Amino acid sequence: MHTANIFLSPALIAKMVRCIEDAVGDDIRADIRQHDLQTKNSVPSRIWDLLNTNIIKTLDTEDCTIAKAHRGPWEMLVVYEKSTHCIFTFMREKRFAELRNRQHKRRCMHYIDMLARQFNVDLLADQQQLSLFPNTFSDEDRLPELVQTMLSDLEGGVEVVRHHVLVLFDTVGYQLTHVRAVMVTPSLDIAQNSEQDWSQYIAADESTVVEKVPNSNVPGNQPNRGLHLTAKAMARQKSRPKQKELERTTKRES
């Protein structure tokens, strides 16, 4: 067992953070504007397509090798950084907290369980989660096979994988607010000396996407939604104040 540090050049860290910042900011805002989306149900998942595209365009260089991995219908990226021999994946803080808190309730391994068990098993945590029973998964005996399938795109392109690094981020609206890189143990605890705050690399530039001013004449932007009351409904509305005043007068007299 030993502790591990993450040694990356500031230039590469800045590139990774920029990929996230653009995806959750101007990229998704421009996408919404370009397609004139009237609802935003797809935005949370759409951001990942934009982030993955940014990663491929920015990080597929002599410093990194990028593999596409499939987890059911979900397509994700794994970045192998050659100087550290580490693989990097990206996740929201909220999702990581959910997976960590519910790990003992899950029957099958999530990909961060797989990667931690395969590459971070030698790491120690400062604060270990306490559990009466060790957590095991129904598919744990297939770990090497599952990891090999997941990282099949990396075969031949890497020498050895030392550790898995998880890049976690938070957003508020279309603003990236926090980024950190961590290594997690098989119990999903943060490994000793492995946490780095990358928030200082957030550029926080002014958005270049001009906000679209809503058309006030569109029915959806009008208080009555463009609907008109019938004569009977209008008559009922007019009679309500008189009826309420009559009720109040009656109560006072009684």
mmCIF file with all atom_site columns, N, CA, C and O in Angstrom, residues 71-121:
data_model
loop_
_atom_site.group_PDB
_atom_site.id
_atom_site.type_symbol
_atom_site.label_atom_id
_atom_site.label_alt_id
_atom_site.label_comp_id
_atom_site.label_asym_id
_atom_site.label_entity_id
_atom_site.label_seq_id
_atom_site.pdbx_PDB_ins_code
_atom_site.Cartn_x
_atom_site.Cartn_y
_atom_site.Cartn_z
_atom_site.occupancy
_atom_site.B_iso_or_equiv
_atom_site.pdbx_formal_charge
_atom_site.auth_seq_id
_atom_site.auth_comp_id
_atom_site.auth_asym_id
_atom_site.auth_atom_id
_atom_site.pdbx_PDB_model_num
ATOM 1   N N  . ARG A 1 71  ? -20.857 1.888  -21.998 1.00 0.00 ? 71  ARG A N  1
ATOM 2   C CA . ARG A 1 71  ? -21.480 1.336  -20.795 1.00 0.00 ? 71  ARG A CA 1
ATOM 3   C C  . ARG A 1 71  ? -22.975 1.284  -21.058 1.00 0.00 ? 71  ARG A C  1
ATOM 4   O O  . ARG A 1 71  ? -23.705 2.238  -20.826 1.00 0.00 ? 71  ARG A O  1
ATOM 5   N N  . GLY A 1 72  ? -23.436 0.149  -21.619 1.00 0.00 ? 72  GLY A N  1
ATOM 6   C CA . GLY A 1 72  ? -24.818 0.077  -22.075 1.00 0.00 ? 72  GLY A CA 1
ATOM 7   C C  . GLY A 1 72  ? -24.979 1.048  -23.240 1.00 0.00 ? 72  GLY A C  1
ATOM 8   O O  . GLY A 1 72  ? -24.145 1.104  -24.152 1.00 0.00 ? 72  GLY A O  1
ATOM 9   N N  . PRO A 1 73  ? -26.023 1.875  -23.222 1.00 0.00 ? 73  PRO A N  1
ATOM 10  C CA . PRO A 1 73  ? -26.217 2.843  -24.300 1.00 0.00 ? 73  PRO A CA 1
ATOM 11  C C  . PRO A 1 73  ? -25.341 4.082  -24.153 1.00 0.00 ? 73  PRO A C  1
ATOM 12  O O  . PRO A 1 73  ? -25.273 4.915  -25.053 1.00 0.00 ? 73  PRO A O  1
ATOM 13  N N  . TRP A 1 74  ? -24.666 4.218  -23.008 1.00 0.00 ? 74  TRP A N  1
ATOM 14  C CA . TRP A 1 74  ? -23.880 5.420  -22.721 1.00 0.00 ? 74  TRP A CA 1
ATOM 15  C C  . TRP A 1 74  ? -22.474 5.275  -23.318 1.00 0.00 ? 74  TRP A C  1
ATOM 16  O O  . TRP A 1 74  ? -21.788 4.282  -23.098 1.00 0.00 ? 74  TRP A O  1
ATOM 17  N N  . GLU A 1 75  ? -22.053 6.293  -24.066 1.00 0.00 ? 75  GLU A N  1
ATOM 18  C CA . GLU A 1 75  ? -20.718 6.314  -24.644 1.00 0.00 ? 75  GLU A CA 1
ATOM 19  C C  . GLU A 1 75  ? -19.875 7.355  -23.914 1.00 0.00 ? 75  GLU A C  1
ATOM 20  O O  . GLU A 1 75  ? -20.250 8.518  -23.832 1.00 0.00 ? 75  GLU A O  1
ATOM 21  N N  . MET A 1 76  ? -18.747 6.934  -23.383 1.00 0.00 ? 76  MET A N  1
ATOM 22  C CA . MET A 1 76  ? -17.902 7.818  -22.586 1.00 0.00 ? 76  MET A CA 1
ATOM 23  C C  . MET A 1 76  ? -16.465 7.748  -23.095 1.00 0.00 ? 76  MET A C  1
ATOM 24  O O  . MET A 1 76  ? -16.121 6.899  -23.926 1.00 0.00 ? 76  MET A O  1
ATOM 25  N N  . LEU A 1 77  ? -15.635 8.660  -22.593 1.00 0.00 ? 77  LEU A N  1
ATOM 26  C CA . LEU A 1 77  ? -14.235 8.695  -22.989 1.00 0.00 ? 77  LEU A CA 1
ATOM 27  C C  . LEU A 1 77  ? -13.325 8.378  -21.811 1.00 0.00 ? 77  LEU A C  1
ATOM 28  O O  . LEU A 1 77  ? -13.618 8.727  -20.668 1.00 0.00 ? 77  LEU A O  1
ATOM 29  N N  . VAL A 1 78  ? -12.222 7.726  -22.111 1.00 0.00 ? 78  VAL A N  1
ATOM 30  C CA . VAL A 1 78  ? -11.155 7.486  -21.149 1.00 0.00 ? 78  VAL A CA 1
ATOM 31  C C  . VAL A 1 78  ? -9.892  8.101  -21.743 1.00 0.00 ? 78  VAL A C  1
ATOM 32  O O  . VAL A 1 78  ? -9.516  7.784  -22.878 1.00 0.00 ? 78  VAL A O  1
ATOM 33  N N  . VAL A 1 79  ? -9.262  8.985  -20.984 1.00 0.00 ? 79  VAL A N  1
ATOM 34  C CA . VAL A 1 79  ? -8.050  9.666  -21.446 1.00 0.00 ? 79  VAL A CA 1
ATOM 35  C C  . VAL A 1 79  ? -6.839  9.037  -20.763 1.00 0.00 ? 79  VAL A C  1
ATOM 36  O O  . VAL A 1 79  ? -6.767  8.990  -19.531 1.00 0.00 ? 79  VAL A O  1
ATOM 37  N N  . TYR A 1 80  ? -5.893  8.554  -21.563 1.00 0.00 ? 80  TYR A N  1
ATOM 38  C CA . TYR A 1 80  ? -4.645  8.008  -21.028 1.00 0.00 ? 80  TYR A CA 1
ATOM 39  C C  . TYR A 1 80  ? -3.551  9.058  -21.202 1.00 0.00 ? 80  TYR A C  1
ATOM 40  O O  . TYR A 1 80  ? -3.245  9.487  -22.323 1.00 0.00 ? 80  TYR A O  1
ATOM 41  N N  . GLU A 1 81  ? -2.971  9.497  -20.068 1.00 0.00 ? 81  GLU A N  1
ATOM 42  C CA . GLU A 1 81  ? -1.908  10.516 -20.097 1.00 0.00 ? 81  GLU A CA 1
ATOM 43  C C  . GLU A 1 81  ? -0.560  9.798  -19.997 1.00 0.00 ? 81  GLU A C  1
ATOM 44  O O  . GLU A 1 81  ? -0.304  9.048  -19.059 1.00 0.00 ? 81  GLU A O  1
ATOM 45  N N  . LYS A 1 82  ? 0.294   10.029 -20.992 1.00 0.00 ? 82  LYS A N  1
ATOM 46  C CA . LYS A 1 82  ? 1.481   9.192  -21.175 1.00 0.00 ? 82  LYS A CA 1
ATOM 47  C C  . LYS A 1 82  ? 2.580   9.417  -20.139 1.00 0.00 ? 82  LYS A C  1
ATOM 48  O O  . LYS A 1 82  ? 3.299   8.479  -19.785 1.00 0.00 ? 82  LYS A O  1
ATOM 49  N N  . SER A 1 83  ? 2.730   10.631 -19.640 1.00 0.00 ? 83  SER A N  1
ATOM 50  C CA . SER A 1 83  ? 3.831   10.879 -18.697 1.00 0.00 ? 83  SER A CA 1
ATOM 51  C C  . SER A 1 83  ? 3.547   10.294 -17.318 1.00 0.00 ? 83  SER A C  1
ATOM 52  O O  . SER A 1 83  ? 4.456   9.844  -16.621 1.00 0.00 ? 83  SER A O  1
ATOM 53  N N  . THR A 1 84  ? 2.267   10.285 -16.906 1.00 0.00 ? 84  THR A N  1
ATOM 54  C CA . THR A 1 84  ? 1.899   9.743  -15.600 1.00 0.00 ? 84  THR A CA 1
ATOM 55  C C  . THR A 1 84  ? 1.467   8.286  -15.676 1.00 0.00 ? 84  THR A C  1
ATOM 56  O O  . THR A 1 84  ? 1.354   7.616  -14.651 1.00 0.00 ? 84  THR A O  1
ATOM 57  N N  . HIS A 1 85  ? 1.163   7.804  -16.883 1.00 0.00 ? 85  HIS A N  1
ATOM 58  C CA . HIS A 1 85  ? 0.628   6.452  -17.079 1.00 0.00 ? 85  HIS A CA 1
ATOM 59  C C  . HIS A 1 85  ? -0.700  6.281  -16.332 1.00 0.00 ? 85  HIS A C  1
ATOM 60  O O  . HIS A 1 85  ? -1.004  5.188  -15.845 1.00 0.00 ? 85  HIS A O  1
ATOM 61  N N  . CYS A 1 86  ? -1.460  7.361  -16.254 1.00 0.00 ? 86  CYS A N  1
ATOM 62  C CA . CYS A 1 86  ? -2.767  7.314  -15.585 1.00 0.00 ? 86  CYS A CA 1
ATOM 63  C C  . CYS A 1 86  ? -3.885  7.491  -16.610 1.00 0.00 ? 86  CYS A C  1
ATOM 64  O O  . CYS A 1 86  ? -3.696  8.129  -17.645 1.00 0.00 ? 86  CYS A O  1
ATOM 65  N N  . ILE A 1 87  ? -5.037  6.908  -16.293 1.00 0.00 ? 87  ILE A N  1
ATOM 66  C CA . ILE A 1 87  ? -6.223  7.148  -17.105 1.00 0.00 ? 87  ILE A CA 1
ATOM 67  C C  . ILE A 1 87  ? -7.133  8.119  -16.354 1.00 0.00 ? 87  ILE A C  1
ATOM 68  O O  . ILE A 1 87  ? -7.235  8.075  -15.134 1.00 0.00 ? 87  ILE A O  1
ATOM 69  N N  . PHE A 1 88  ? -7.786  8.992  -17.109 1.00 0.00 ? 88  PHE A N  1
ATOM 70  C CA . PHE A 1 88  ? -8.638  10.029 -16.550 1.00 0.00 ? 88  PHE A CA 1
ATOM 71  C C  . PHE A 1 88  ? -10.053 9.880  -17.085 1.00 0.00 ? 88  PHE A C  1
ATOM 72  O O  . PHE A 1 88  ? -10.252 9.638  -18.281 1.00 0.00 ? 88  PHE A O  1
ATOM 73  N N  . THR A 1 89  ? -11.036 10.018 -16.198 1.00 0.00 ? 89  THR A N  1
ATOM 74  C CA . THR A 1 89  ? -12.429 10.114 -16.605 1.00 0.00 ? 89  THR A CA 1
ATOM 75  C C  . THR A 1 89  ? -13.049 11.310 -15.897 1.00 0.00 ? 89  THR A C  1
ATOM 76  O O  . THR A 1 89  ? -12.498 11.828 -14.924 1.00 0.00 ? 89  THR A O  1
ATOM 77  N N  . PHE A 1 90  ? -14.219 11.733 -16.364 1.00 0.00 ? 90  PHE A N  1
ATOM 78  C CA . PHE A 1 90  ? -14.855 12.956 -15.880 1.00 0.00 ? 90  PHE A CA 1
ATOM 79  C C  . PHE A 1 90  ? -16.240 12.643 -15.328 1.00 0.00 ? 90  PHE A C  1
ATOM 80  O O  . PHE A 1 90  ? -16.955 11.798 -15.865 1.00 0.00 ? 90  PHE A O  1
ATOM 81  N N  . MET A 1 91  ? -16.619 13.361 -14.264 1.00 0.00 ? 91  MET A N  1
ATOM 82  C CA . MET A 1 91  ? -17.907 13.102 -13.626 1.00 0.00 ? 91  MET A CA 1
ATOM 83  C C  . MET A 1 91  ? -18.337 14.325 -12.819 1.00 0.00 ? 91  MET A C  1
ATOM 84  O O  . MET A 1 91  ? -17.499 15.087 -12.322 1.00 0.00 ? 91  MET A O  1
ATOM 85  N N  . ARG A 1 92  ? -19.641 14.495 -12.676 1.00 0.00 ? 92  ARG A N  1
ATOM 86  C CA . ARG A 1 92  ? -20.161 15.559 -11.806 1.00 0.00 ? 92  ARG A CA 1
ATOM 87  C C  . ARG A 1 92  ? -20.013 15.144 -10.339 1.00 0.00 ? 92  ARG A C  1
ATOM 88  O O  . ARG A 1 92  ? -20.146 13.961 -10.003 1.00 0.00 ? 92  ARG A O  1
ATOM 89  N N  . GLU A 1 93  ? -19.774 16.130 -9.490  1.00 0.00 ? 93  GLU A N  1
ATOM 90  C CA . GLU A 1 93  ? -19.634 15.873 -8.047  1.00 0.00 ? 93  GLU A CA 1
ATOM 91  C C  . GLU A 1 93  ? -20.894 15.198 -7.494  1.00 0.00 ? 93  GLU A C  1
ATOM 92  O O  . GLU A 1 93  ? -20.809 14.276 -6.682  1.00 0.00 ? 93  GLU A O  1
ATOM 93  N N  . LYS A 1 94  ? -22.045 15.669 -7.915  1.00 0.00 ? 94  LYS A N  1
ATOM 94  C CA . LYS A 1 94  ? -23.306 15.131 -7.395  1.00 0.00 ? 94  LYS A CA 1
ATOM 95  C C  . LYS A 1 94  ? -23.439 13.647 -7.720  1.00 0.00 ? 94  LYS A C  1
ATOM 96  O O  . LYS A 1 94  ? -23.889 12.856 -6.887  1.00 0.00 ? 94  LYS A O  1
ATOM 97  N N  . ARG A 1 95  ? -23.048 13.269 -8.928  1.00 0.00 ? 95  ARG A N  1
ATOM 98  C CA . ARG A 1 95  ? -23.141 11.872 -9.340  1.00 0.00 ? 95  ARG A CA 1
ATOM 99  C C  . ARG A 1 95  ? -22.164 11.008 -8.542  1.00 0.00 ? 95  ARG A C  1
ATOM 100 O O  . ARG A 1 95  ? -22.492 9.900  -8.112  1.00 0.00 ? 95  ARG A O  1
ATOM 101 N N  . PHE A 1 96  ? -20.955 11.523 -8.328  1.00 0.00 ? 96  PHE A N  1
ATOM 102 C CA . PHE A 1 96  ? -19.969 10.767 -7.553  1.00 0.00 ? 96  PHE A CA 1
ATOM 103 C C  . PHE A 1 96  ? -20.466 10.538 -6.125  1.00 0.00 ? 96  PHE A C  1
ATOM 104 O O  . PHE A 1 96  ? -20.342 9.437  -5.579  1.00 0.00 ? 96  PHE A O  1
ATOM 105 N N  . ALA A 1 97  ? -21.024 11.581 -5.510  1.00 0.00 ? 97  ALA A N  1
ATOM 106 C CA . ALA A 1 97  ? -21.530 11.453 -4.141  1.00 0.00 ? 97  ALA A CA 1
ATOM 107 C C  . ALA A 1 97  ? -22.636 10.404 -4.072  1.00 0.00 ? 97  ALA A C  1
ATOM 108 O O  . ALA A 1 97  ? -22.699 9.611  -3.123  1.00 0.00 ? 97  ALA A O  1
ATOM 109 N N  . GLU A 1 98  ? -23.477 10.391 -5.089  1.00 0.00 ? 98  GLU A N  1
ATOM 110 C CA . GLU A 1 98  ? -24.571 9.413  -5.126  1.00 0.00 ? 98  GLU A CA 1
ATOM 111 C C  . GLU A 1 98  ? -24.026 7.999  -5.244  1.00 0.00 ? 98  GLU A C  1
ATOM 112 O O  . GLU A 1 98  ? -24.461 7.081  -4.528  1.00 0.00 ? 98  GLU A O  1
ATOM 113 N N  . LEU A 1 99  ? -23.060 7.784  -6.136  1.00 0.00 ? 99  LEU A N  1
ATOM 114 C CA . LEU A 1 99  ? -22.474 6.451  -6.320  1.00 0.00 ? 99  LEU A CA 1
ATOM 115 C C  . LEU A 1 99  ? -21.744 6.001  -5.059  1.00 0.00 ? 99  LEU A C  1
ATOM 116 O O  . LEU A 1 99  ? -21.813 4.826  -4.677  1.00 0.00 ? 99  LEU A O  1
ATOM 117 N N  . ARG A 1 100 ? -21.055 6.907  -4.418  1.00 0.00 ? 100 ARG A N  1
ATOM 118 C CA . ARG A 1 100 ? -20.311 6.572  -3.201  1.00 0.00 ? 100 ARG A CA 1
ATOM 119 C C  . ARG A 1 100 ? -21.265 6.195  -2.063  1.00 0.00 ? 100 ARG A C  1
ATOM 120 O O  . ARG A 1 100 ? -21.053 5.189  -1.372  1.00 0.00 ? 100 ARG A O  1
ATOM 121 N N  . ASN A 1 101 ? -22.315 6.985  -1.884  1.00 0.00 ? 101 ASN A N  1
ATOM 122 C CA . ASN A 1 101 ? -23.248 6.736  -0.776  1.00 0.00 ? 101 ASN A CA 1
ATOM 123 C C  . ASN A 1 101 ? -24.058 5.459  -0.960  1.00 0.00 ? 101 ASN A C  1
ATOM 124 O O  . ASN A 1 101 ? -24.482 4.845  0.016   1.00 0.00 ? 101 ASN A O  1
ATOM 125 N N  . ARG A 1 102 ? -24.276 5.076  -2.212  1.00 0.00 ? 102 ARG A N  1
ATOM 126 C CA . ARG A 1 102 ? -25.121 3.914  -2.482  1.00 0.00 ? 102 ARG A CA 1
ATOM 127 C C  . ARG A 1 102 ? -24.304 2.698  -2.958  1.00 0.00 ? 102 ARG A C  1
ATOM 128 O O  . ARG A 1 102 ? -24.882 1.740  -3.460  1.00 0.00 ? 102 ARG A O  1
ATOM 129 N N  . GLN A 1 103 ? -23.004 2.754  -2.790  1.00 0.00 ? 103 GLN A N  1
ATOM 130 C CA . GLN A 1 103 ? -22.186 1.655  -3.305  1.00 0.00 ? 103 GLN A CA 1
ATOM 131 C C  . GLN A 1 103 ? -22.603 0.304  -2.727  1.00 0.00 ? 103 GLN A C  1
ATOM 132 O O  . GLN A 1 103 ? -22.690 -0.693 -3.451  1.00 0.00 ? 103 GLN A O  1
ATOM 133 N N  . HIS A 1 104 ? -22.884 0.265  -1.435  1.00 0.00 ? 104 HIS A N  1
ATOM 134 C CA . HIS A 1 104 ? -23.228 -1.009 -0.790  1.00 0.00 ? 104 HIS A CA 1
ATOM 135 C C  . HIS A 1 104 ? -24.589 -1.535 -1.220  1.00 0.00 ? 104 HIS A C  1
ATOM 136 O O  . HIS A 1 104 ? -24.927 -2.693 -0.949  1.00 0.00 ? 104 HIS A O  1
ATOM 137 N N  . LYS A 1 105 ? -25.383 -0.699 -1.907  1.00 0.00 ? 105 LYS A N  1
ATOM 138 C CA . LYS A 1 105 ? -26.714 -1.123 -2.347  1.00 0.00 ? 105 LYS A CA 1
ATOM 139 C C  . LYS A 1 105 ? -26.728 -1.582 -3.807  1.00 0.00 ? 105 LYS A C  1
ATOM 140 O O  . LYS A 1 105 ? -27.718 -2.144 -4.264  1.00 0.00 ? 105 LYS A O  1
ATOM 141 N N  . ARG A 1 106 ? -25.637 -1.304 -4.516  1.00 0.00 ? 106 ARG A N  1
ATOM 142 C CA . ARG A 1 106 ? -25.597 -1.665 -5.933  1.00 0.00 ? 106 ARG A CA 1
ATOM 143 C C  . ARG A 1 106 ? -25.161 -3.116 -6.110  1.00 0.00 ? 106 ARG A C  1
ATOM 144 O O  . ARG A 1 106 ? -24.221 -3.576 -5.477  1.00 0.00 ? 106 ARG A O  1
ATOM 145 N N  . ARG A 1 107 ? -25.838 -3.829 -6.998  1.00 0.00 ? 107 ARG A N  1
ATOM 146 C CA . ARG A 1 107 ? -25.507 -5.230 -7.258  1.00 0.00 ? 107 ARG A CA 1
ATOM 147 C C  . ARG A 1 107 ? -24.343 -5.353 -8.238  1.00 0.00 ? 107 ARG A C  1
ATOM 148 O O  . ARG A 1 107 ? -23.494 -6.226 -8.097  1.00 0.00 ? 107 ARG A O  1
ATOM 149 N N  . CYS A 1 108 ? -24.333 -4.478 -9.251  1.00 0.00 ? 108 CYS A N  1
ATOM 150 C CA . CYS A 1 108 ? -23.299 -4.539 -10.279 1.00 0.00 ? 108 CYS A CA 1
ATOM 151 C C  . CYS A 1 108 ? -22.372 -3.329 -10.172 1.00 0.00 ? 108 CYS A C  1
ATOM 152 O O  . CYS A 1 108 ? -22.762 -2.271 -9.675  1.00 0.00 ? 108 CYS A O  1
ATOM 153 N N  . MET A 1 109 ? -21.166 -3.492 -10.655 1.00 0.00 ? 109 MET A N  1
ATOM 154 C CA . MET A 1 109 ? -20.168 -2.433 -10.574 1.00 0.00 ? 109 MET A CA 1
ATOM 155 C C  . MET A 1 109 ? -20.452 -1.299 -11.562 1.00 0.00 ? 109 MET A C  1
ATOM 156 O O  . MET A 1 109 ? -20.797 -1.552 -12.718 1.00 0.00 ? 109 MET A O  1
ATOM 157 N N  . HIS A 1 110 ? -20.316 -0.082 -11.072 1.00 0.00 ? 110 HIS A N  1
ATOM 158 C CA . HIS A 1 110 ? -20.249 1.081  -11.951 1.00 0.00 ? 110 HIS A CA 1
ATOM 159 C C  . HIS A 1 110 ? -18.823 1.135  -12.486 1.00 0.00 ? 110 HIS A C  1
ATOM 160 O O  . HIS A 1 110 ? -17.916 0.495  -11.929 1.00 0.00 ? 110 HIS A O  1
ATOM 161 N N  . TYR A 1 111 ? -18.589 1.919  -13.538 1.00 0.00 ? 111 TYR A N  1
ATOM 162 C CA . TYR A 1 111 ? -17.245 1.911  -14.102 1.00 0.00 ? 111 TYR A CA 1
ATOM 163 C C  . TYR A 1 111 ? -16.192 2.443  -13.124 1.00 0.00 ? 111 TYR A C  1
ATOM 164 O O  . TYR A 1 111 ? -15.030 2.008  -13.164 1.00 0.00 ? 111 TYR A O  1
ATOM 165 N N  . ILE A 1 112 ? -16.576 3.360  -12.211 1.00 0.00 ? 112 ILE A N  1
ATOM 166 C CA . ILE A 1 112 ? -15.560 3.834  -11.260 1.00 0.00 ? 112 ILE A CA 1
ATOM 167 C C  . ILE A 1 112 ? -15.221 2.752  -10.230 1.00 0.00 ? 112 ILE A C  1
ATOM 168 O O  . ILE A 1 112 ? -14.107 2.717  -9.709  1.00 0.00 ? 112 ILE A O  1
ATOM 169 N N  . ASP A 1 113 ? -16.172 1.862  -9.935  1.00 0.00 ? 113 ASP A N  1
ATOM 170 C CA . ASP A 1 113 ? -15.858 0.699  -9.091  1.00 0.00 ? 113 ASP A CA 1
ATOM 171 C C  . ASP A 1 113 ? -14.844 -0.199 -9.795  1.00 0.00 ? 113 ASP A C  1
ATOM 172 O O  . ASP A 1 113 ? -13.867 -0.648 -9.196  1.00 0.00 ? 113 ASP A O  1
ATOM 173 N N  . MET A 1 114 ? -15.089 -0.443 -11.076 1.00 0.00 ? 114 MET A N  1
ATOM 174 C CA . MET A 1 114 ? -14.214 -1.309 -11.858 1.00 0.00 ? 114 MET A CA 1
ATOM 175 C C  . MET A 1 114 ? -12.794 -0.754 -11.928 1.00 0.00 ? 114 MET A C  1
ATOM 176 O O  . MET A 1 114 ? -11.818 -1.463 -11.665 1.00 0.00 ? 114 MET A O  1
ATOM 177 N N  . LEU A 1 115 ? -12.688 0.531  -12.269 1.00 0.00 ? 115 LEU A N  1
ATOM 178 C CA . LEU A 1 115 ? -11.365 1.134  -12.444 1.00 0.00 ? 115 LEU A CA 1
ATOM 179 C C  . LEU A 1 115 ? -10.619 1.264  -11.120 1.00 0.00 ? 115 LEU A C  1
ATOM 180 O O  . LEU A 1 115 ? -9.398  1.096  -11.068 1.00 0.00 ? 115 LEU A O  1
ATOM 181 N N  . ALA A 1 116 ? -11.345 1.550  -10.041 1.00 0.00 ? 116 ALA A N  1
ATOM 182 C CA . ALA A 1 116 ? -10.703 1.639  -8.729  1.00 0.00 ? 116 ALA A CA 1
ATOM 183 C C  . ALA A 1 116 ? -10.203 0.271  -8.276  1.00 0.00 ? 116 ALA A C  1
ATOM 184 O O  . ALA A 1 116 ? -9.100  0.151  -7.712  1.00 0.00 ? 116 ALA A O  1
ATOM 185 N N  . ARG A 1 117 ? -10.994 -0.767 -8.497  1.00 0.00 ? 117 ARG A N  1
ATOM 186 C CA . ARG A 1 117 ? -10.591 -2.106 -8.094  1.00 0.00 ? 117 ARG A CA 1
ATOM 187 C C  . ARG A 1 117 ? -9.440  -2.638 -8.938  1.00 0.00 ? 117 ARG A C  1
ATOM 188 O O  . ARG A 1 117 ? -8.623  -3.423 -8.462  1.00 0.00 ? 117 ARG A O  1
ATOM 189 N N  . GLN A 1 118 ? -9.381  -2.212 -10.183 1.00 0.00 ? 118 GLN A N  1
ATOM 190 C CA . GLN A 1 118 ? -8.330  -2.697 -11.072 1.00 0.00 ? 118 GLN A CA 1
ATOM 191 C C  . GLN A 1 118 ? -7.020  -1.925 -10.920 1.00 0.00 ? 118 GLN A C  1
ATOM 192 O O  . GLN A 1 118 ? -5.941  -2.519 -10.932 1.00 0.00 ? 118 GLN A O  1
ATOM 193 N N  . PHE A 1 119 ? -7.111  -0.586 -10.768 1.00 0.00 ? 119 PHE A N  1
ATOM 194 C CA . PHE A 1 119 ? -5.900  0.240  -10.829 1.00 0.00 ? 119 PHE A CA 1
ATOM 195 C C  . PHE A 1 119 ? -5.555  0.979  -9.537  1.00 0.00 ? 119 PHE A C  1
ATOM 196 O O  . PHE A 1 119 ? -4.428  1.456  -9.399  1.00 0.00 ? 119 PHE A O  1
ATOM 197 N N  . ASN A 1 120 ? -6.510  1.101  -8.612  1.00 0.00 ? 120 ASN A N  1
ATOM 198 C CA . ASN A 1 120 ? -6.249  1.867  -7.387  1.00 0.00 ? 120 ASN A CA 1
ATOM 199 C C  . ASN A 1 120 ? -6.308  1.016  -6.124  1.00 0.00 ? 120 ASN A C  1
ATOM 200 O O  . ASN A 1 120 ? -6.433  1.537  -5.021  1.00 0.00 ? 120 ASN A O  1
ATOM 201 N N  . VAL A 1 121 ? -6.214  -0.281 -6.278  1.00 0.00 ? 121 VAL A N  1
ATOM 202 C CA . VAL A 1 121 ? -6.357  -1.180 -5.131  1.00 0.00 ? 121 VAL A CA 1
ATOM 203 C C  . VAL A 1 121 ? -5.214  -1.004 -4.135  1.00 0.00 ? 121 VAL A C  1
ATOM 204 O O  . VAL A 1 121 ? -5.334  -1.372 -2.950  1.00 0.00 ? 121 VAL A O  1
#
